[in-house]
XYZ file of C-alpha atoms in Angstrom:
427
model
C 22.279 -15.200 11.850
C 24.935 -16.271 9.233
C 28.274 -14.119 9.184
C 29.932 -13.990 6.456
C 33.320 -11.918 6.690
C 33.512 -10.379 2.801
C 32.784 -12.715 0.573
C 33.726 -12.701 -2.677
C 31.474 -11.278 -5.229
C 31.000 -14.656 -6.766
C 29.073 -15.836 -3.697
C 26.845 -12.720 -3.870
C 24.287 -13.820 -6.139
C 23.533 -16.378 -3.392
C 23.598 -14.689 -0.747
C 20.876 -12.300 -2.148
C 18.690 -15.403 -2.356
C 15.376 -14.650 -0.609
C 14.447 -18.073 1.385
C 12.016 -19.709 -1.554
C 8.259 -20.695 -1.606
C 7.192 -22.515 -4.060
C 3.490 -21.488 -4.726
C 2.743 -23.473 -7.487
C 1.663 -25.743 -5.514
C -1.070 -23.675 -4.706
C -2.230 -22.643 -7.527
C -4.585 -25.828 -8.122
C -6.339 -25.421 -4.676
C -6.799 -21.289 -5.054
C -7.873 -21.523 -8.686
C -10.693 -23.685 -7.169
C -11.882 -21.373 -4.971
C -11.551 -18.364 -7.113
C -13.641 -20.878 -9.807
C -16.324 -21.416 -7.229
C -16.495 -18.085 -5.932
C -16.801 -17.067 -9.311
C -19.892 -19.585 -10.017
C -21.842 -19.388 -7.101
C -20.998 -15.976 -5.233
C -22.079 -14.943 -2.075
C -23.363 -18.717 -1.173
C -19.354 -19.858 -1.785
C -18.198 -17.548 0.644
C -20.048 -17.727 3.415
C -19.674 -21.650 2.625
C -15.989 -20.930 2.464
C -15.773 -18.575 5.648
C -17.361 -21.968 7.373
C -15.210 -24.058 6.207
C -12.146 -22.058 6.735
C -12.579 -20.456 9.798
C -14.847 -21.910 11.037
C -17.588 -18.992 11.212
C -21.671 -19.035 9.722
C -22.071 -15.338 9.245
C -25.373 -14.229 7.893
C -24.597 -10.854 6.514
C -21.151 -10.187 4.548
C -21.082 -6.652 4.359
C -20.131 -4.580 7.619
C -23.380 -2.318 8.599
C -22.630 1.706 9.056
C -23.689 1.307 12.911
C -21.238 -1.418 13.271
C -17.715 0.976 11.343
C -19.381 4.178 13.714
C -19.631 2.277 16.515
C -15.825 1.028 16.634
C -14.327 4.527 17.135
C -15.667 3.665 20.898
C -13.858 0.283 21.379
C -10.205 2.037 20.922
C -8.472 4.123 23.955
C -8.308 7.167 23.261
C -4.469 7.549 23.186
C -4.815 4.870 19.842
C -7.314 7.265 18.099
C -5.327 10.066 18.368
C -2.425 7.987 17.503
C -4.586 6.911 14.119
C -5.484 10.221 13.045
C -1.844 11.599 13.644
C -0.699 8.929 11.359
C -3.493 9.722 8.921
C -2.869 13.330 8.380
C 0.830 12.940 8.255
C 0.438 9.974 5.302
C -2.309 12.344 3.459
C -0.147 15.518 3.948
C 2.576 13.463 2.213
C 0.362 11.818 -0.740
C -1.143 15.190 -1.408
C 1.860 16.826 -2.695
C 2.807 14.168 -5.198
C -0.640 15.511 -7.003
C 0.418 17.072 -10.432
C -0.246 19.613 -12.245
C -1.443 19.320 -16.276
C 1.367 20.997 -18.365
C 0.351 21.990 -21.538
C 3.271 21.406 -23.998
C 3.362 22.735 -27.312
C 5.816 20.208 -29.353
C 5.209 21.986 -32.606
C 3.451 25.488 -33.292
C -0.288 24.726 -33.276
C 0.157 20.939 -31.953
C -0.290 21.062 -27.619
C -0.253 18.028 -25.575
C -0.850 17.586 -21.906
C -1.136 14.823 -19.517
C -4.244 14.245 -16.756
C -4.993 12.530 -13.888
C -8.149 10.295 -13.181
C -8.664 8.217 -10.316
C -9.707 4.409 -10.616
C -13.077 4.452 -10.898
C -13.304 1.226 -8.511
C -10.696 -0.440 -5.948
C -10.522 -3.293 -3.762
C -7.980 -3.264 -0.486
C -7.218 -6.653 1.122
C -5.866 -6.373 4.927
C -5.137 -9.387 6.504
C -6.743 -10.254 9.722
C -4.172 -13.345 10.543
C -1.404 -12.526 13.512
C -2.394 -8.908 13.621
C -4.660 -6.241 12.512
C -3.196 -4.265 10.626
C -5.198 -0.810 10.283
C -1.905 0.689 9.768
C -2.634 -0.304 5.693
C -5.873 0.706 5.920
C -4.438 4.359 6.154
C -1.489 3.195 3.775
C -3.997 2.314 0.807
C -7.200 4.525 1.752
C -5.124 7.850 2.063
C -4.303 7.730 -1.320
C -7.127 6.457 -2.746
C -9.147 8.724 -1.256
C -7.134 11.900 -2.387
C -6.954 10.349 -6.316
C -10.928 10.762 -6.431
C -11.254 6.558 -6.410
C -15.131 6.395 -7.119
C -15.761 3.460 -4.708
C -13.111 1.984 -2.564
C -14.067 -1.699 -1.422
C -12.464 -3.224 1.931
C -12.272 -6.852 2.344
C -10.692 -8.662 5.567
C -11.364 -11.964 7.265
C -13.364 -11.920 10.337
C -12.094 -13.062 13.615
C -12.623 -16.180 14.336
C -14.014 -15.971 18.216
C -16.568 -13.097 17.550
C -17.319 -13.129 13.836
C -16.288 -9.187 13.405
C -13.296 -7.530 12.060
C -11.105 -5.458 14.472
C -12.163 -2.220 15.253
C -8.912 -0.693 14.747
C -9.327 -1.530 10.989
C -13.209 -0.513 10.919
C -12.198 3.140 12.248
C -9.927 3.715 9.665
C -11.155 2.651 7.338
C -14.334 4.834 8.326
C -11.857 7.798 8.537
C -10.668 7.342 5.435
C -13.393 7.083 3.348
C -14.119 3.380 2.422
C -16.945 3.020 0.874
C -17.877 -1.113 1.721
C -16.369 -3.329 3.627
C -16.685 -7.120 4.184
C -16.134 -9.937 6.588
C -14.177 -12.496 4.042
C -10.656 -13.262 3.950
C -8.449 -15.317 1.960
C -8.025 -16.381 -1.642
C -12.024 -16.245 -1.567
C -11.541 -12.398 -0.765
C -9.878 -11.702 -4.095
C -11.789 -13.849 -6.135
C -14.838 -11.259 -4.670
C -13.097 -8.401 -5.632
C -12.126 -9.915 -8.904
C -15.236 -10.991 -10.201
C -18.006 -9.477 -8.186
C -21.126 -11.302 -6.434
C -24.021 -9.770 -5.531
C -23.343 -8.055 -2.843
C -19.115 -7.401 -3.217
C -18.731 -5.339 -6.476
C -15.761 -5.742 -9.107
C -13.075 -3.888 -8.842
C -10.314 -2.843 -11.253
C -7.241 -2.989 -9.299
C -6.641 -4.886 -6.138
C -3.931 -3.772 -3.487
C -2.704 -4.918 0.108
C -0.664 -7.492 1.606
C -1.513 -11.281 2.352
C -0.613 -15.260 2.912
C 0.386 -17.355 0.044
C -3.061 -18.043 -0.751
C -4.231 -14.269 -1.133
C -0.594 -13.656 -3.146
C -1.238 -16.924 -5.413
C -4.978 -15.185 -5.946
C -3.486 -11.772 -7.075
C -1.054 -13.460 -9.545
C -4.332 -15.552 -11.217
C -6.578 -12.815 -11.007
C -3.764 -10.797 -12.520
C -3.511 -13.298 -15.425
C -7.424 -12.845 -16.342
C -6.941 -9.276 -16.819
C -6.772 -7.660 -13.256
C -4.387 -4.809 -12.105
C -2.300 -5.768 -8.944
C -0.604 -3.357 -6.560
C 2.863 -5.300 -7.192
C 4.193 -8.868 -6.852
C 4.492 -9.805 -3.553
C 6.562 -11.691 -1.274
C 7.583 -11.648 2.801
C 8.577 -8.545 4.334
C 12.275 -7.626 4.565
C 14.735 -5.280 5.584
C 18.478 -4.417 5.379
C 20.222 -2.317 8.198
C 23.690 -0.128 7.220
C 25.413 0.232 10.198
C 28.725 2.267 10.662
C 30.772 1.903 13.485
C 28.889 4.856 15.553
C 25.859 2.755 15.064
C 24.641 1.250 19.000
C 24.455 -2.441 18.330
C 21.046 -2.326 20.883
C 19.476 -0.205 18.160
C 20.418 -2.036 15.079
C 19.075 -5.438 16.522
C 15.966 -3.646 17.556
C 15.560 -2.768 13.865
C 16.392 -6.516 12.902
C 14.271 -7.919 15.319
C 10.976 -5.447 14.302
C 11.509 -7.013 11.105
C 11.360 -10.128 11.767
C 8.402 -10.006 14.307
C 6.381 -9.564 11.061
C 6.395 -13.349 10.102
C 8.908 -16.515 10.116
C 9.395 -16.004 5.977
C 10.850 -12.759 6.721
C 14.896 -11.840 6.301
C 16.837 -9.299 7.966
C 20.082 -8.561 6.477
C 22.914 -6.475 8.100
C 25.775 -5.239 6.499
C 28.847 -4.061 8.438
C 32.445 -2.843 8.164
C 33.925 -4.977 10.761
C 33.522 -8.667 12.276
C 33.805 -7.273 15.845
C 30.762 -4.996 15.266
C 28.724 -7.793 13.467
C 28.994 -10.034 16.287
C 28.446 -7.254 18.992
C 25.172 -7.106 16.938
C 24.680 -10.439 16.666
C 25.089 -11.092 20.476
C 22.431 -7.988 20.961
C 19.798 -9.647 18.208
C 20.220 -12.655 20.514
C 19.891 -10.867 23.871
C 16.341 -9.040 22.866
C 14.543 -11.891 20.899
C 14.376 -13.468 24.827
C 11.462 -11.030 25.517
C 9.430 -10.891 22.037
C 5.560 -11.762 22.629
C 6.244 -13.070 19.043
C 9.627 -14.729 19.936
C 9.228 -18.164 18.194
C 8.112 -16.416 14.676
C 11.174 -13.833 14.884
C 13.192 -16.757 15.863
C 12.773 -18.349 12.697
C 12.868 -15.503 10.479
C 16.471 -14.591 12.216
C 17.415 -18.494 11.316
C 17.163 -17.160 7.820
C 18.906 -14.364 7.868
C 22.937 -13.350 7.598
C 25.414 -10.480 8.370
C 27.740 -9.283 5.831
C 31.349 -7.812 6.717
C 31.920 -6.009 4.190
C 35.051 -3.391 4.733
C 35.126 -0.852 1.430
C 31.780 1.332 0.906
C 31.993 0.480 -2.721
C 31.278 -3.158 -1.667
C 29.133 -2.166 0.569
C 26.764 -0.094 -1.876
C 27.161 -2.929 -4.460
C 25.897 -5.464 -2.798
C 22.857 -3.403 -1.204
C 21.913 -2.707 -4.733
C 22.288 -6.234 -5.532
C 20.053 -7.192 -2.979
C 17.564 -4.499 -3.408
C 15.978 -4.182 -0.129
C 12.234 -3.390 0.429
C 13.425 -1.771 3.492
C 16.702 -0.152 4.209
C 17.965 1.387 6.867
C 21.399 3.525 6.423
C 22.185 3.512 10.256
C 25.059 5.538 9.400
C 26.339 9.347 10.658
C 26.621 9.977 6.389
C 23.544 8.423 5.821
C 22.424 10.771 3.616
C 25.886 10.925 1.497
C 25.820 7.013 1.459
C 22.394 7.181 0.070
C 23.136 9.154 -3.169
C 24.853 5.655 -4.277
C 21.856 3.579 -3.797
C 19.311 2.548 -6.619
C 17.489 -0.229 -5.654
C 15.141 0.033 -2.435
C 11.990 0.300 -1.436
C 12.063 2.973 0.842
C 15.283 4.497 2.592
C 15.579 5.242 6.884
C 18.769 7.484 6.737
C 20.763 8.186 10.050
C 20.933 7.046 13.448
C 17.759 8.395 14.863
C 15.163 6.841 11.551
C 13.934 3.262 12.834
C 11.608 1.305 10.363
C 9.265 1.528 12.640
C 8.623 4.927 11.274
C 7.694 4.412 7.844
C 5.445 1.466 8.763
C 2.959 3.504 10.852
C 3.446 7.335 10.811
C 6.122 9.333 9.128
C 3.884 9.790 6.484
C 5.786 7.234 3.597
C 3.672 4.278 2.262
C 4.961 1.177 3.769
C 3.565 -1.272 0.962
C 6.426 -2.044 -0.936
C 8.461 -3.985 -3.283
C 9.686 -7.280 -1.789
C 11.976 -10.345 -2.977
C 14.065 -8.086 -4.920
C 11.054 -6.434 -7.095
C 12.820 -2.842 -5.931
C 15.115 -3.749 -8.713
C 11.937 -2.949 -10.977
C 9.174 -1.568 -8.910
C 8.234 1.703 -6.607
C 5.910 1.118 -3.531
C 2.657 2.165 -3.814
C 1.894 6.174 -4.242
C -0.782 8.280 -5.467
C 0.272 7.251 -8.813
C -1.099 3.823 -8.026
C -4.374 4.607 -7.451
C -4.804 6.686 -10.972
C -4.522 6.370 -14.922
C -2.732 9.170 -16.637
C -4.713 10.175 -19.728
C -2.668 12.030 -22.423
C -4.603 14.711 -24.637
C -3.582 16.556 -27.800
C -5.338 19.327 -29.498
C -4.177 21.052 -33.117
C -4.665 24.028 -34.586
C -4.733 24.305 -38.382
C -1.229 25.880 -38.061
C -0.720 22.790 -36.661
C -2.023 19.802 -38.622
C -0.044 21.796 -41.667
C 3.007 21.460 -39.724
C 2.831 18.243 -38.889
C 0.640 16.299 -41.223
C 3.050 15.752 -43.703
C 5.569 13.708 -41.359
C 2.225 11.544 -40.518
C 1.599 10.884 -44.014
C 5.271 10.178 -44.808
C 5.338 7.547 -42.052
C 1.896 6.184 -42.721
C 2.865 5.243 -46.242
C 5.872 3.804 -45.388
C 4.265 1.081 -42.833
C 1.932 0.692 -45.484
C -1.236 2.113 -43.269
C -3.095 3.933 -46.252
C -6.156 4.461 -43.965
C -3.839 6.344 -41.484
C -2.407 8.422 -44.031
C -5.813 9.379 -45.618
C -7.110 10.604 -42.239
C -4.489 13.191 -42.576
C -4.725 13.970 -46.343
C -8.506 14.580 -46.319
C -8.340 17.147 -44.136
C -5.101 19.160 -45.576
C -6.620 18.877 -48.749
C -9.673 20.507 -47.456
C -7.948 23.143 -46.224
């Protein structure tokens, strides 16, 4: 990790730099497969699923026995664990439901705003380094609460047994997925984007992936297809003040940058005696990571900012627009009120990441590369349209009929204006 004792804000603009992929690059290779997927369906991926990983599956879709039956592969202790992370995440999405308020702008002219869910949505979870049933529960919570008529699963089967993890088959039985299928990759999205026969079309598309799956969303995207949010590696930012223990601030970094070797961690501190303390820790802990070599790199990326004043210190958090930040700070909550651009906020000295990824309750899929500039994670909202209504009395088209006209005329829409006119005049 860099250090960089308070740079001048000159240099900042740099320094939020998020470490660059190029993916155009990729989009020749994944536009092929989303082109063959889309021609030949089903046939191009299980073709695909043999070629890439090196599987010859027979059946794409997961069979009900096979989701029921995976409840009885977990412990115990990681059930209970899973369904204490699922009501806490529902309990949370449930009250951001709201209420139609009828509003009456004018006397006789009322307008209101409704909810409907997406009538069809596709969740990608990556099978790669982990399983990640954690984002099962993350997208199929609030899918399931916005009334989505059919929710569609896709992840990639592993590559020893042919089956997806049964961590991410419980959930998503728990939380009411409706299909779910052994295909992974750009060929996934494709699926989900066009249909075959047996993985339906969907309208939006959400979860987390490689290059290939993000290069996917963005074409898929282009044709027409609502995305959850650009994407890019996972990220956070740690606050510290000086009551901060350096052994829990580098256990923040380092869950971080577990997730992948793209990922940053960022910490911003007062002093250069505390950054290295921190520093030294980061060091100390990556020794014993399982996933030491892929936190290793992602640490080689990533840089400590001493940055003395808390005006310089808000600034350039806000600049950088975390997707994660963590305010390990004993006026964390103060400190906060300043901040604009984040993903999703840890406040105080006892709040670890680690929270919001599994089981606070907060969705953990989130704005990355800067997008929080821009971009909320994903809610309830995400998974529904918002359908305005208006209804007028006569009172009411009286009232405001003649400002319609007026305007009408004046863009030089006669057929607008008339729509108004026939009816006053036949009242």
């Amino acid at each position: 990790m860099t250090i960089y004792p308070n740079p001048p804000r000159q240099e900042w603009p740099t320094l939020v730099q998020r470490p660059a992929k190029d993916l155009s690059t990729l989009r020749g290779a994944v536009g092929g497969i989303m082109d063959y997927v889309k021609a030949r369906g089903d046939a191009a991926l299980l073709e695909l699923t043999s070629r890439f990983d090196g599987l010859k599956l027979e059946e794409l879709r997961v069979s009900d026995a096979t989701i029921a039956a995976a409840a009885e592969q977990l412990t115990p202790e990681l059930r209970a664990a899973i369904q204490l992370a699922k009501a806490n995440i529902e309990r949370f999405h449930l009250a951001q439901r709201e209420q139609a308020s009828e509003v009456e702008t004018m006397p006789g002219v009322t307008c209101w705003r409704e909810s409907r869910g997406i009538d069809r949505v596709g969740l990608y979870i990556p099978g790669g380094t982990a399983p990640l049933f954690s984002t099962v529960l993350m997208l199929a919570v609030p899918a399931q609460i916005a009334g989505c008529g059919e929710v569609v699963l896709c992840s990639p089967p592993n590559r020893t047994l042919g089956d997806i993890h049964p961590a991410v088959l419980y959930a998503a039985g728990l939380c009411g997925v409706t299909k779910i299928f052994r295909v992974g990759g750009a060929q996934a999205i494709a699926a989900m984007a066009y249909g075959t026969e047996t993985v339906p079309a969907v309208y939006k598309i959400f979860g987390p992936g490689n290059a290939y799956v993000t290069v996917a969303k963005q074409l898929a995207q282009l044709e027409g297809l609502a995305i959850d949010m650009p994407a890019g590696p996972s990220e956070v930012l740690v606050g510290a003040d000086a009551g901060a223990k350096p052994a829990w601030v580098a256990a923040d970094l380092l869950a971080q940058a577990e997730h992948g070797d793209d990922s940053q961690v960022v910490l911003v501190v007062a002093s250069l005696e505390q950054g290295e303390a921190i520093k030294s820790e980061v060091l100390r802990q990556l020794e014993d990571l399982p996933r030491r070599e892929m936190a290793a790199a992602a640490i080689a990326n990533s840089l400590i900012l001493v940055l003395p004043g808390r005006q310089d210190q808000l600034d350039f958090i806000n600049a950088y627009a975390p997707e994660h930040l963590i305010l390990c700070r004993a006026d964390a909550r103060d400190f906060a009120a300043g901040i604009s651009n984040a993903g999703s906020i840890f406040l105080g000295y006892h709040t670890p990441e680690s929270v919001g990824d599994y089981a606070s309750g907060t969705n953990h899929t989130l704005p990355t590369y800067g997008y929080a500039r821009n971009y909320s994670g994903v809610s309830l909202d995400s998974f529904v349209k918002k359908i305005t209504f208006q209804e007028l009395t006569v009172e009411g088209l009286r009232q405001v009929g003649p400002a319609v006209v007026t305007m009408a005329e004046a863009e030089a829409l006669r057929g607008h204006a008339r729509a108004v006119t026939l009816r006053l005049s036949d009242l």
